[in-house]
Coordinates of C-alpha atoms and ligand atoms in Angstrom, one line a residue:
M267 CA 21.5 5.3 18.6
T268 CA 18.2 3.5 18.9
Q269 CA 17.5 1.9 23.1
H270 CA 16.1 -1.4 23.4
L271 CA 16.2 -1.9 27.1
T272 CA 14.0 -5.5 26.6
A273 CA 13.5 -8.4 25.0
P274 CA 9.7 -9.6 24.4
A275 CA 9.4 -12.9 23.5
H276 CA 6.9 -13.5 20.2
T277 CA 3.6 -13.8 22.1
R278 CA 0.7 -13.6 19.4
D279 CA -1.1 -15.6 17.4
S280 CA -1.6 -14.8 13.8
T281 CA -4.7 -17.5 14.3
R282 CA -6.1 -15.6 16.8
P283 CA -9.8 -14.1 16.5
G284 CA -9.8 -10.7 15.1
W285 CA -6.2 -11.1 13.9
W286 CA -6.8 -8.6 11.3
R287 CA -7.7 -5.8 14.0
D288 CA -4.3 -5.3 14.8
A289 CA -2.0 -6.9 12.6
V290 CA 1.1 -5.4 11.4
I291 CA 1.0 -5.8 7.7
Y292 CA 4.3 -5.9 5.3
Q293 CA 3.5 -5.5 2.0
V294 CA 5.8 -6.7 -0.5
Y295 CA 6.3 -5.8 -3.8
P296 CA 7.3 -8.8 -5.8
R297 CA 9.4 -7.5 -8.5
S298 CA 11.8 -5.5 -5.9
F299 CA 12.3 -7.8 -2.9
A300 CA 14.3 -11.0 -4.1
D301 CA 15.3 -12.7 -7.1
G302 CA 15.0 -16.3 -6.5
N303 CA 16.3 -17.4 -10.2
G304 CA 18.8 -15.0 -11.3
D305 CA 16.7 -13.3 -14.1
G306 CA 17.2 -10.0 -12.5
M307 CA 13.8 -9.7 -11.4
G308 CA 12.0 -10.4 -7.9
D309 CA 10.0 -13.7 -7.9
L310 CA 7.5 -15.7 -5.8
K311 CA 10.4 -18.3 -5.4
G312 CA 12.7 -15.0 -3.7
V313 CA 10.4 -14.4 -1.6
R314 CA 9.4 -17.8 -0.6
D315 CA 13.3 -17.9 0.4
R316 CA 13.1 -15.0 2.8
L317 CA 9.7 -15.7 4.5
P318 CA 11.7 -16.5 7.5
Y319 CA 13.4 -12.9 7.7
L320 CA 9.3 -11.6 7.7
K321 CA 8.9 -13.8 10.3
D322 CA 12.0 -12.5 12.5
L323 CA 11.2 -9.2 11.7
G324 CA 7.9 -9.7 13.6
V325 CA 4.9 -9.2 11.0
D326 CA 1.9 -10.8 11.2
A327 CA 0.9 -11.2 7.5
V328 CA 2.5 -10.2 4.0
W329 CA 0.5 -8.3 1.2
L330 CA 1.7 -9.5 -2.1
S331 CA 1.5 -6.4 -4.8
P332 CA 0.3 -8.1 -8.1
F333 CA 2.2 -11.0 -9.7
Y334 CA -0.6 -12.1 -12.2
A335 CA 0.2 -13.1 -16.0
S336 CA 0.4 -9.4 -17.2
P337 CA 2.5 -7.4 -19.8
Q338 CA 3.8 -5.1 -17.3
A339 CA 2.3 -1.9 -19.1
D340 CA 2.4 -1.5 -15.2
A341 CA 4.2 -3.2 -13.2
G342 CA 1.6 -5.9 -13.0
Y343 CA -1.4 -3.4 -12.1
D344 CA -2.6 -4.6 -15.6
V345 CA -3.4 -8.5 -15.3
A346 CA -4.2 -11.0 -18.3
D347 CA -5.2 -13.6 -16.4
Y348 CA -6.6 -13.2 -12.8
R349 CA -5.9 -17.4 -12.2
A350 CA -2.4 -17.7 -13.2
I351 CA 0.7 -16.2 -12.1
D352 CA 3.4 -14.2 -14.7
P353 CA 6.3 -16.5 -15.8
M354 CA 8.5 -14.1 -14.6
F355 CA 7.3 -14.3 -11.3
G356 CA 6.6 -18.3 -10.8
S357 CA 3.7 -20.7 -11.4
L358 CA 1.0 -21.5 -9.6
L359 CA 3.0 -24.7 -8.3
D360 CA 5.3 -21.3 -6.6
A361 CA 2.4 -19.6 -5.2
D362 CA 0.8 -22.6 -3.2
A363 CA 4.3 -23.1 -1.7
L364 CA 4.9 -20.0 -0.8
I365 CA 1.3 -20.2 1.1
R366 CA 1.9 -23.2 3.0
D367 CA 5.0 -22.5 3.8
A368 CA 3.8 -18.8 5.1
H369 CA 0.8 -20.6 7.2
A370 CA 3.7 -22.9 8.7
L371 CA 5.2 -20.2 10.1
G372 CA 2.0 -18.1 11.2
L373 CA 2.3 -15.7 9.0
R374 CA -1.0 -14.3 6.5
I375 CA -0.9 -14.1 2.7
I376 CA -3.0 -11.7 1.5
V377 CA -3.2 -10.7 -2.3
D378 CA -3.7 -8.0 -4.7
L379 CA -6.8 -7.6 -6.5
V380 CA -6.9 -5.3 -9.3
P381 CA -11.2 -5.0 -10.5
N382 CA -11.3 -1.7 -11.7
H383 CA -9.1 -2.2 -15.3
S384 CA -7.9 -5.5 -16.5
S385 CA -4.9 -5.4 -19.4
D386 CA -5.8 -4.5 -22.6
R387 CA -4.6 -8.4 -22.7
H388 CA -7.2 -9.6 -21.1
E389 CA -9.4 -12.3 -23.2
W390 CA -12.5 -10.4 -22.7
F391 CA -11.1 -6.9 -24.1
K392 CA -8.8 -8.8 -27.2
R393 CA -12.1 -9.9 -28.1
A394 CA -14.3 -7.4 -27.6
L395 CA -12.2 -5.9 -30.0
R396 CA -11.6 -8.1 -32.7
E397 CA -15.5 -8.7 -33.0
G398 CA -16.3 -4.6 -33.3
P399 CA -18.5 -1.8 -32.6
G400 CA -22.6 -3.3 -31.1
S401 CA -20.9 -6.9 -29.9
P402 CA -22.2 -7.6 -26.7
L403 CA -18.6 -8.1 -25.3
R404 CA -18.1 -4.2 -25.3
A405 CA -20.5 -4.0 -22.8
R406 CA -17.8 -5.0 -20.5
Y407 CA -15.9 -2.6 -20.6
H408 CA -16.9 0.9 -21.6
F409 CA -16.9 1.4 -25.2
R410 CA -18.6 4.7 -26.7
P411 CA -18.4 6.6 -30.0
G412 CA -16.4 10.0 -30.3
K413 CA -17.8 13.0 -30.2
G414 CA -17.5 15.9 -33.0
K415 CA -18.3 15.0 -36.7
N416 CA -16.7 12.0 -37.5
G417 CA -16.3 10.8 -33.8
E418 CA -12.8 12.3 -33.5
L419 CA -12.9 13.5 -29.9
P420 CA -12.8 11.6 -27.0
P421 CA -16.4 10.5 -25.6
N422 CA -16.0 13.4 -22.6
D423 CA -13.4 15.3 -21.3
W424 CA -12.0 12.7 -18.6
E425 CA -7.7 12.5 -18.1
S426 CA -6.0 9.5 -16.9
I427 CA -4.4 9.6 -14.2
F428 CA -0.9 8.6 -15.7
G429 CA -1.5 12.0 -17.8
G430 CA -3.2 12.3 -21.3
P431 CA -7.3 11.3 -21.9
A432 CA -8.8 8.7 -20.1
W433 CA -10.1 7.7 -23.6
T434 CA -8.1 5.6 -26.1
R435 CA -9.7 5.2 -30.0
T436 CA -9.7 1.9 -31.3
E437 CA -9.3 1.1 -35.5
D438 CA -13.1 1.2 -35.9
G439 CA -13.8 4.0 -34.3
E440 CA -15.0 3.9 -31.1
W441 CA -13.4 4.9 -28.1
Y442 CA -13.2 3.1 -24.8
L443 CA -12.0 3.9 -20.9
H444 CA -8.9 3.9 -19.7
L445 CA -8.9 5.8 -16.0
F446 CA -4.8 4.8 -16.1
A447 CA -2.6 3.8 -19.0
P448 CA -4.4 2.9 -22.3
E449 CA -3.6 -0.6 -21.7
Q450 CA -5.6 -0.9 -18.6
P451 CA -9.3 -0.9 -20.1
D452 CA -12.1 -0.6 -17.2
F453 CA -14.5 -3.1 -16.1
N454 CA -17.8 -2.1 -17.0
W455 CA -19.1 -2.9 -13.3
E456 CA -23.3 -2.6 -14.2
H457 CA -22.6 -5.5 -16.0
P458 CA -23.5 -8.2 -14.3
A459 CA -20.6 -10.7 -16.0
V460 CA -18.0 -8.8 -14.2
A461 CA -19.0 -8.8 -10.8
D462 CA -19.8 -13.0 -11.7
E463 CA -16.2 -13.4 -12.9
F464 CA -15.2 -11.1 -10.2
R465 CA -16.9 -13.4 -7.4
S466 CA -15.1 -16.3 -9.0
I467 CA -12.0 -14.8 -8.8
L468 CA -12.3 -14.3 -5.5
R469 CA -13.0 -18.0 -4.6
F470 CA -10.5 -19.3 -7.0
W471 CA -8.0 -17.5 -4.9
L472 CA -9.6 -18.1 -1.3
D473 CA -9.3 -21.9 -2.3
M474 CA -5.6 -21.4 -2.7
G475 CA -5.7 -20.7 1.4
V476 CA -5.2 -17.0 0.5
D477 CA -6.2 -14.8 3.8
G478 CA -7.1 -11.5 2.7
F479 CA -7.2 -9.3 -0.6
R480 CA -6.2 -5.8 -1.2
V481 CA -8.7 -4.2 -3.3
D482 CA -6.7 -2.3 -5.5
V483 CA -8.4 1.6 -6.8
A484 CA -11.9 0.5 -4.3
H485 CA -13.3 3.3 -5.2
G486 CA -13.6 3.9 -9.0
L487 CA -15.4 0.9 -9.8
I488 CA -18.4 2.2 -10.9
K489 CA -18.6 5.8 -13.0
A490 CA -21.2 7.9 -12.3
D491 CA -24.4 7.4 -14.7
G492 CA -24.1 8.8 -18.4
L493 CA -20.5 9.6 -17.6
P494 CA -20.6 13.2 -17.4
D495 CA -18.2 15.7 -18.0
L496 CA -15.9 17.3 -15.4
G497 CA -16.6 19.9 -17.3
G498 CA -14.0 23.1 -15.3
H499 CA -13.1 20.5 -12.9
D500 CA -9.2 20.6 -12.5
Q501 CA -7.9 17.2 -13.9
L502 CA -6.4 14.8 -11.4
K503 CA -3.3 14.2 -9.6
L504 CA -2.3 10.9 -9.5
L505 CA -5.2 9.0 -7.3
G506 CA -6.2 12.8 -5.5
N507 CA -9.3 13.2 -2.9
D508 CA -11.2 15.2 -5.4
V509 CA -14.9 14.3 -5.4
M510 CA -14.9 12.9 -9.7
P511 CA -17.7 10.9 -11.0
F512 CA -15.4 8.0 -11.5
F513 CA -14.4 7.8 -7.9
D514 CA -16.6 6.8 -5.0
Q515 CA -19.7 6.6 -6.6
D516 CA -22.2 5.4 -4.1
G517 CA -22.9 2.0 -5.8
V518 CA -19.2 0.4 -5.4
H519 CA -21.0 -0.7 -1.8
A520 CA -22.9 -2.8 -3.2
I521 CA -20.0 -4.8 -4.5
Y522 CA -18.2 -4.9 -1.7
R523 CA -21.4 -6.2 0.6
S524 CA -21.8 -9.3 -1.7
W525 CA -17.6 -9.9 -1.5
R526 CA -18.3 -9.6 1.7
K527 CA -20.6 -12.5 1.7
I528 CA -18.3 -14.5 0.3
L529 CA -15.4 -13.9 2.6
D530 CA -17.5 -14.8 5.6
E531 CA -18.1 -18.0 4.5
Y532 CA -14.2 -19.0 4.5
P533 CA -13.2 -20.3 7.8
G534 CA -10.2 -17.9 9.7
E535 CA -11.5 -14.7 9.3
R536 CA -10.4 -13.9 5.4
I537 CA -10.4 -10.1 5.0
A538 CA -10.2 -7.5 2.3
V539 CA -8.4 -3.8 2.6
A540 CA -9.7 -0.8 0.5
E541 CA -7.3 1.3 -1.9
A542 CA -9.9 4.3 -1.9
W543 CA -8.8 7.3 -2.2
T544 CA -12.1 9.5 -0.8
P545 CA -12.8 13.5 -0.1
T546 CA -12.8 12.6 3.3
V547 CA -12.3 10.1 6.3
E548 CA -16.0 9.4 6.7
R549 CA -16.6 8.9 3.0
T550 CA -13.5 6.3 3.8
A551 CA -15.1 4.6 6.5
N552 CA -18.2 3.8 4.3
Y553 CA -16.1 0.5 2.7
V554 CA -15.0 -0.9 6.1
R555 CA -18.8 -1.0 7.5
P556 CA -20.0 -4.0 9.1
D557 CA -21.0 -5.6 5.9
E558 CA -18.2 -4.6 3.5
L559 CA -14.9 -4.5 3.8
H560 CA -12.4 -4.8 6.8
Q561 CA -9.8 -2.0 6.5
A562 CA -9.2 0.5 4.3
F563 CA -5.5 2.3 4.1
N564 CA -5.3 5.9 5.6
F565 CA -4.3 8.1 2.7
Q566 CA -4.4 11.2 4.7
Y567 CA -2.0 9.9 7.6
L568 CA 0.2 8.9 4.7
G569 CA 0.1 12.4 3.5
T570 CA 0.4 14.4 7.2
A571 CA 3.9 16.2 7.9
W572 CA 6.2 14.8 10.8
D573 CA 4.3 17.8 13.3
A574 CA 2.7 17.1 16.6
V575 CA -0.6 19.7 15.3
E576 CA -1.5 17.4 12.2
L577 CA -0.6 14.0 13.4
R578 CA -3.0 14.6 16.3
A579 CA -5.5 15.8 14.2
V580 CA -5.4 13.5 11.4
I581 CA -4.6 10.5 14.3
D582 CA -8.0 12.2 16.3
L583 CA -9.9 12.5 12.7
S584 CA -9.3 8.6 12.1
L585 CA -10.3 7.5 14.6
D586 CA -13.4 9.4 15.1
A587 CA -14.4 8.0 11.8
M588 CA -13.3 4.3 12.3
R589 CA -15.5 3.8 15.6
P590 CA -19.0 4.2 14.3
V591 CA -18.8 1.7 12.2
G592 CA -16.8 -0.7 14.4
A593 CA -13.6 -0.7 11.8
P594 CA -10.3 -0.4 13.1
A595 CA -8.3 2.5 11.7
T596 CA -5.1 2.0 10.1
W597 CA -1.8 3.4 9.5
V598 CA 1.2 3.5 6.6
L599 CA 3.4 5.7 6.0
S600 CA 5.1 4.1 2.8
N601 CA 3.9 2.5 -0.2
H602 CA 5.0 1.5 -3.8
D603 CA 3.4 4.7 -5.0
V604 CA 4.7 7.3 -3.0
T605 CA 8.4 9.1 -1.9
R606 CA 9.9 6.9 1.1
H607 CA 8.6 8.3 4.5
A608 CA 12.4 8.8 4.9
T609 CA 12.8 11.0 1.7
R610 CA 9.8 13.1 2.5
F611 CA 10.5 13.7 6.1
A612 CA 13.8 15.0 4.6
N613 CA 12.6 17.0 2.7
P614 CA 10.4 20.7 3.7
A615 CA 6.9 19.7 4.3
G616 CA 4.1 20.2 2.2
L617 CA 5.6 19.0 -1.1
G618 CA 3.3 16.1 -1.1
T619 CA 3.9 12.6 -1.6
Q620 CA 5.9 12.5 -4.7
I621 CA 9.4 14.4 -3.7
R622 CA 12.5 14.7 -6.5
T623 CA 14.8 15.8 -4.4
A624 CA 17.0 14.0 -1.6
G625 CA 16.9 16.2 0.8
D626 CA 18.5 15.9 4.4
R627 CA 19.0 12.8 4.6
E628 CA 20.0 12.1 8.1
L629 CA 17.5 14.2 9.4
G630 CA 15.0 12.2 6.9
L631 CA 16.1 8.8 8.9
R632 CA 15.7 9.9 12.1
R633 CA 12.3 11.5 11.8
A634 CA 11.2 8.2 9.6
R635 CA 12.1 5.9 12.9
A636 CA 10.3 8.2 15.2
A637 CA 7.6 8.4 12.9
T638 CA 7.0 4.7 12.4
L639 CA 7.9 4.6 16.2
L640 CA 4.8 6.3 16.5
M641 CA 2.8 4.9 13.8
L642 CA 3.1 1.3 15.9
A643 CA 2.0 3.0 18.8
L644 CA -1.7 3.7 17.6
P645 CA -4.7 1.4 17.4
G646 CA -5.6 -0.5 14.8
S647 CA -3.4 -2.3 11.9
A648 CA 0.2 -0.7 10.9
Y649 CA 1.0 -1.3 6.9
L650 CA 4.6 -1.6 6.5
Y651 CA 6.7 -1.0 2.9
Q652 CA 9.3 -3.2 2.0
G653 CA 13.0 -2.1 3.3
E654 CA 11.4 1.0 5.5
E655 CA 12.9 -1.1 7.7
L656 CA 16.0 -0.7 6.5
G657 CA 15.4 3.1 6.5
L658 CA 15.4 3.3 2.6
P659 CA 15.4 6.8 0.7
D660 CA 13.9 7.0 -2.5
V661 CA 16.3 6.8 -4.9
T662 CA 15.6 10.4 -6.2
D663 CA 18.4 10.2 -9.4
L664 CA 17.0 7.4 -11.3
P665 CA 18.6 8.3 -15.2
D666 CA 15.2 8.6 -17.4
E667 CA 16.7 5.6 -19.3
V668 CA 15.8 3.1 -16.8
R669 CA 12.5 4.1 -15.8
Q670 CA 9.9 2.0 -16.6
D671 CA 6.5 4.0 -14.3
P672 CA 4.2 4.3 -17.1
S673 CA 3.1 7.8 -16.0
F674 CA 6.6 9.0 -15.9
F675 CA 6.0 9.0 -19.7
R676 CA 2.5 10.0 -19.6
A677 CA 2.4 12.8 -17.1
A678 CA 5.7 14.9 -18.3
G679 CA 6.7 15.2 -14.7
Q680 CA 3.2 15.7 -13.0
D681 CA 4.3 12.3 -11.3
G682 CA 5.9 9.8 -12.4
F683 CA 8.5 9.5 -9.5
R684 CA 7.3 5.8 -8.3
D685 CA 10.5 4.0 -9.5
G686 CA 12.2 5.9 -6.9
C687 CA 10.6 4.0 -4.1
R688 CA 10.7 0.4 -6.2
V689 CA 14.2 0.0 -6.7
P690 CA 15.2 -3.9 -5.3
I691 CA 16.3 -4.3 -1.7
P692 CA 19.9 -4.7 -0.5
W693 CA 20.2 -7.8 1.4
T694 CA 24.3 -8.4 1.4
V695 CA 27.0 -5.8 2.1
D696 CA 28.5 -7.6 -1.0
G697 CA 27.1 -9.2 -4.3
P698 CA 26.2 -8.0 -7.6
S699 CA 22.7 -6.6 -6.7
Y700 CA 23.4 -6.8 -2.8
G701 CA 22.0 -9.9 -2.6
F702 CA 18.9 -9.2 -4.2
G703 CA 19.4 -12.1 -6.8
S704 CA 22.7 -13.6 -8.6
G705 CA 21.4 -11.6 -11.9
G706 CA 22.0 -8.4 -10.9
S707 CA 18.9 -5.7 -10.6
W708 CA 16.0 -4.2 -12.5
L709 CA 16.6 -0.9 -12.0
P710 CA 19.8 0.1 -10.7
Q711 CA 20.7 0.6 -6.9
P712 CA 23.2 3.1 -5.2
D713 CA 26.3 2.1 -3.8
S714 CA 25.4 3.7 -0.3
W715 CA 22.7 0.9 -0.2
A716 CA 25.3 -1.8 0.8
A717 CA 25.4 -0.1 4.0
L718 CA 21.9 -0.2 4.4
S719 CA 21.6 -4.2 3.4
V720 CA 19.8 -6.3 5.6
E721 CA 23.5 -8.6 6.7
A722 CA 25.6 -4.7 7.2
Q723 CA 22.4 -3.8 10.0
T724 CA 21.7 -7.4 11.4
G725 CA 22.7 -7.5 15.0
D726 CA 23.7 -3.5 15.0
P727 CA 22.0 -2.3 18.2
G728 CA 21.5 1.0 16.2
S729 CA 20.4 0.2 13.0
T730 CA 17.2 0.5 11.8
L731 CA 16.7 -3.4 11.5
E732 CA 17.3 -3.8 14.5
L733 CA 14.8 -1.1 16.0
Y734 CA 12.1 -2.2 13.7
R735 CA 12.5 -5.9 15.4
S736 CA 12.5 -4.1 18.8
A737 CA 9.5 -2.6 18.2
L738 CA 7.5 -5.5 16.5
A739 CA 8.4 -8.0 19.3
V740 CA 7.2 -4.9 21.9
R741 CA 4.3 -4.8 20.2
R742 CA 3.8 -7.9 20.1
A743 CA 4.3 -9.0 23.5
R744 CA 1.8 -6.0 24.7
P745 CA -1.1 -6.1 22.8
E746 CA -2.1 -3.1 24.2
L747 CA -0.4 -0.9 21.3
G748 CA -2.6 -1.9 18.9
A749 CA -5.7 -3.0 20.5
G750 CA -8.7 -0.9 21.6
D751 CA -10.5 2.6 18.9
A752 CA -8.7 5.5 21.4
V753 CA -5.7 7.2 22.3
E754 CA -5.6 9.4 25.6
W755 CA -3.2 12.3 25.0
L756 CA -1.9 13.4 28.2
D757 CA -0.1 17.1 28.6
A758 CA 2.5 17.2 26.4
P759 CA 4.8 20.9 25.4
D760 CA 4.2 22.7 22.1
G761 CA 5.3 20.1 19.3
V762 CA 5.6 17.4 21.4
L763 CA 3.1 14.0 21.4
V764 CA 2.7 11.9 24.4
L765 CA -0.6 9.5 24.5
R766 CA -1.2 7.0 26.7
R767 CA -2.6 3.1 26.4
G768 CA -3.5 1.2 29.3
G769 CA 0.0 1.0 30.7
F770 CA 1.7 2.0 28.0
V771 CA 2.8 5.7 27.2
C772 CA 4.5 6.9 23.8
V773 CA 6.2 10.6 23.7
A774 CA 7.3 12.2 20.1
N775 CA 9.2 15.0 19.9
T776 CA 8.4 16.6 16.8
T777 CA 10.5 19.5 17.3
S778 CA 14.6 20.1 16.1
E779 CA 15.0 20.8 20.1
P780 CA 15.4 18.1 22.9
V781 CA 12.5 18.3 25.7
T782 CA 12.4 17.0 29.5
L783 CA 9.9 15.6 30.1
P784 CA 8.9 13.2 32.8
A785 CA 10.2 9.8 32.7
Y786 CA 7.0 7.9 32.7
G787 CA 7.9 4.5 34.2
Q788 CA 10.7 2.0 32.5
L789 CA 12.0 3.0 29.4
L790 CA 11.1 0.3 26.4
L791 CA 12.4 1.5 23.2
A792 CA 13.4 4.7 21.9
S793 CA 14.1 5.9 18.6
S794 CA 17.6 7.5 19.3
T795 CA 18.6 7.8 22.8
V796 CA 16.9 9.4 25.3
R797 CA 18.4 10.2 28.8
V798 CA 17.0 9.6 32.2
D799 CA 17.5 11.1 35.1
G800 CA 15.6 10.3 38.4
D801 CA 12.1 11.3 37.4
A802 CA 12.9 13.3 33.9
A803 CA 13.5 12.0 30.9
E804 CA 15.1 13.9 28.0
V805 CA 14.2 13.0 24.9
P806 CA 15.7 14.4 21.9
A807 CA 14.6 16.6 18.8
D808 CA 12.7 14.3 16.3
T809 CA 12.8 11.0 18.3
T810 CA 9.9 9.1 19.8
A811 CA 9.9 7.4 22.9
W812 CA 7.7 3.8 24.5
W813 CA 7.6 3.3 28.1
A814 CA 6.2 0.9 30.1
V815 CA 3.8 2.9 33.2
Ligands
LIG1138 C1 -1.9 0.6 -7.5 C2 -1.0 1.9 -8.2 C3 -1.6 1.6 -9.7 C4 -3.0 2.2 -9.8 C5 -3.6 1.2 -11.2 C6 -3.0 1.7 -8.2 O1 -3.1 2.4 -7.1 O2 -1.5 1.0 -6.4 O3 0.4 1.0 -8.6 O4 -0.5 1.5 -10.9 O5 -3.3 1.3 -9.1 O6 -4.1 -0.3 -10.9

């Protein structure tokens, strides 16, 4: 049972200077959040209707995964028109209304920007294909003749992250590069028209009033000169951390310096956050130097087991890497590409971030709640993924015939389990799709989700939703939780973390046994019941507790 011993007011103002340094940013996956028009697919109207829920939850900003015009070969990460909304999500008027309503509530809006590749239905790519080899329009993408006697072999040995070759041959015999699906041709960022176009797209959305961008595959835009073969190097897992000639090339940084100038021209601290998978956190820090982007996702943290030694190491490493460049650390446990943390922690450690088994659900949820309280006690900015506040597990038993993730069809079991974290979220106890919408749900929801719905959890002090609400309320009332760039570690038994930040102490017991520790002060919140007896406190297994000292 959650303990909530205080009910602090919402005191933080989202217009305050440096708002993004400790912001809690909630990821909305539009197709799975709320369906406003009853077609079984989430949309902008659905998001707009639910903004008060997000305000009440206590987040500072909302990041929306792509809603642009797209054939949806990769759930919208294949953009056909960067300045239009896909009709399945609504219209530009809906986007405008959403941004205005969010601002009126004091919520910031961050949109996804997909600069590494377009859709194969993007006007530029369609024309490049039509105009044939030698057309200057082909230079905006990576077209090449093939190898072999008749050009029948791909230009190099790169494989797509979704499986299969990273090259597709066109009818006229040339090949084009796609690090992801064939429907996602990579732009050639050495071409000035590409850079100009994206500067214009940035301005389009900044003029619409958005507060920032999440930059998709930010580490992929520049490829090594000559597109060299990988040779014997192992091919990729989905966005791994290896050094690759198509990832984390130094040339990407000039792009972000030019974008920062644009962001800084606009009032109100507009930001950008990099999705950059790099070999080391130091390389990640390069993306957030003072004249580049503001934040980068901390995937090392996301991949860390529920283990005190490993967690402490990654927390120290992350803070140490960001401090020299003056950027805030960021923390994230779940997103639309990985198995939800309630399911990762339900399984043995070491299985990675794509897991196919449900594991021990009760244990997973208990650890997930504890992991969230630890994350929200760290300095910097934290990202939440829709539904984690309900303690949703991944849906690990989706039948093959309902799956939509392109990697499922291309990778033959390597990845392709991303649909499990994309199942529409339950709002109500009853109804055809538990309140997601009146027209069903594009992926089937498990029956057990009625009990996990917003309606079922609201007002239940033991629920995960109320734990998140309380945690975010405490964080807003006590700015020391997110502020600064360091934590002070206090002595603790094996398997336990105790960190102090000003007048605040966070205790995380990652072991499967209760521990007796000092009662550090006034208990603010705990992920399961902590018993205080005089100067001592018994912190149960897999539990995090927050104290005011
Ligand atoms: C996004 C994925 C997407 C890929 C290609 C990733 O980083 O988060 O969902 O499939 O980029 O755009």
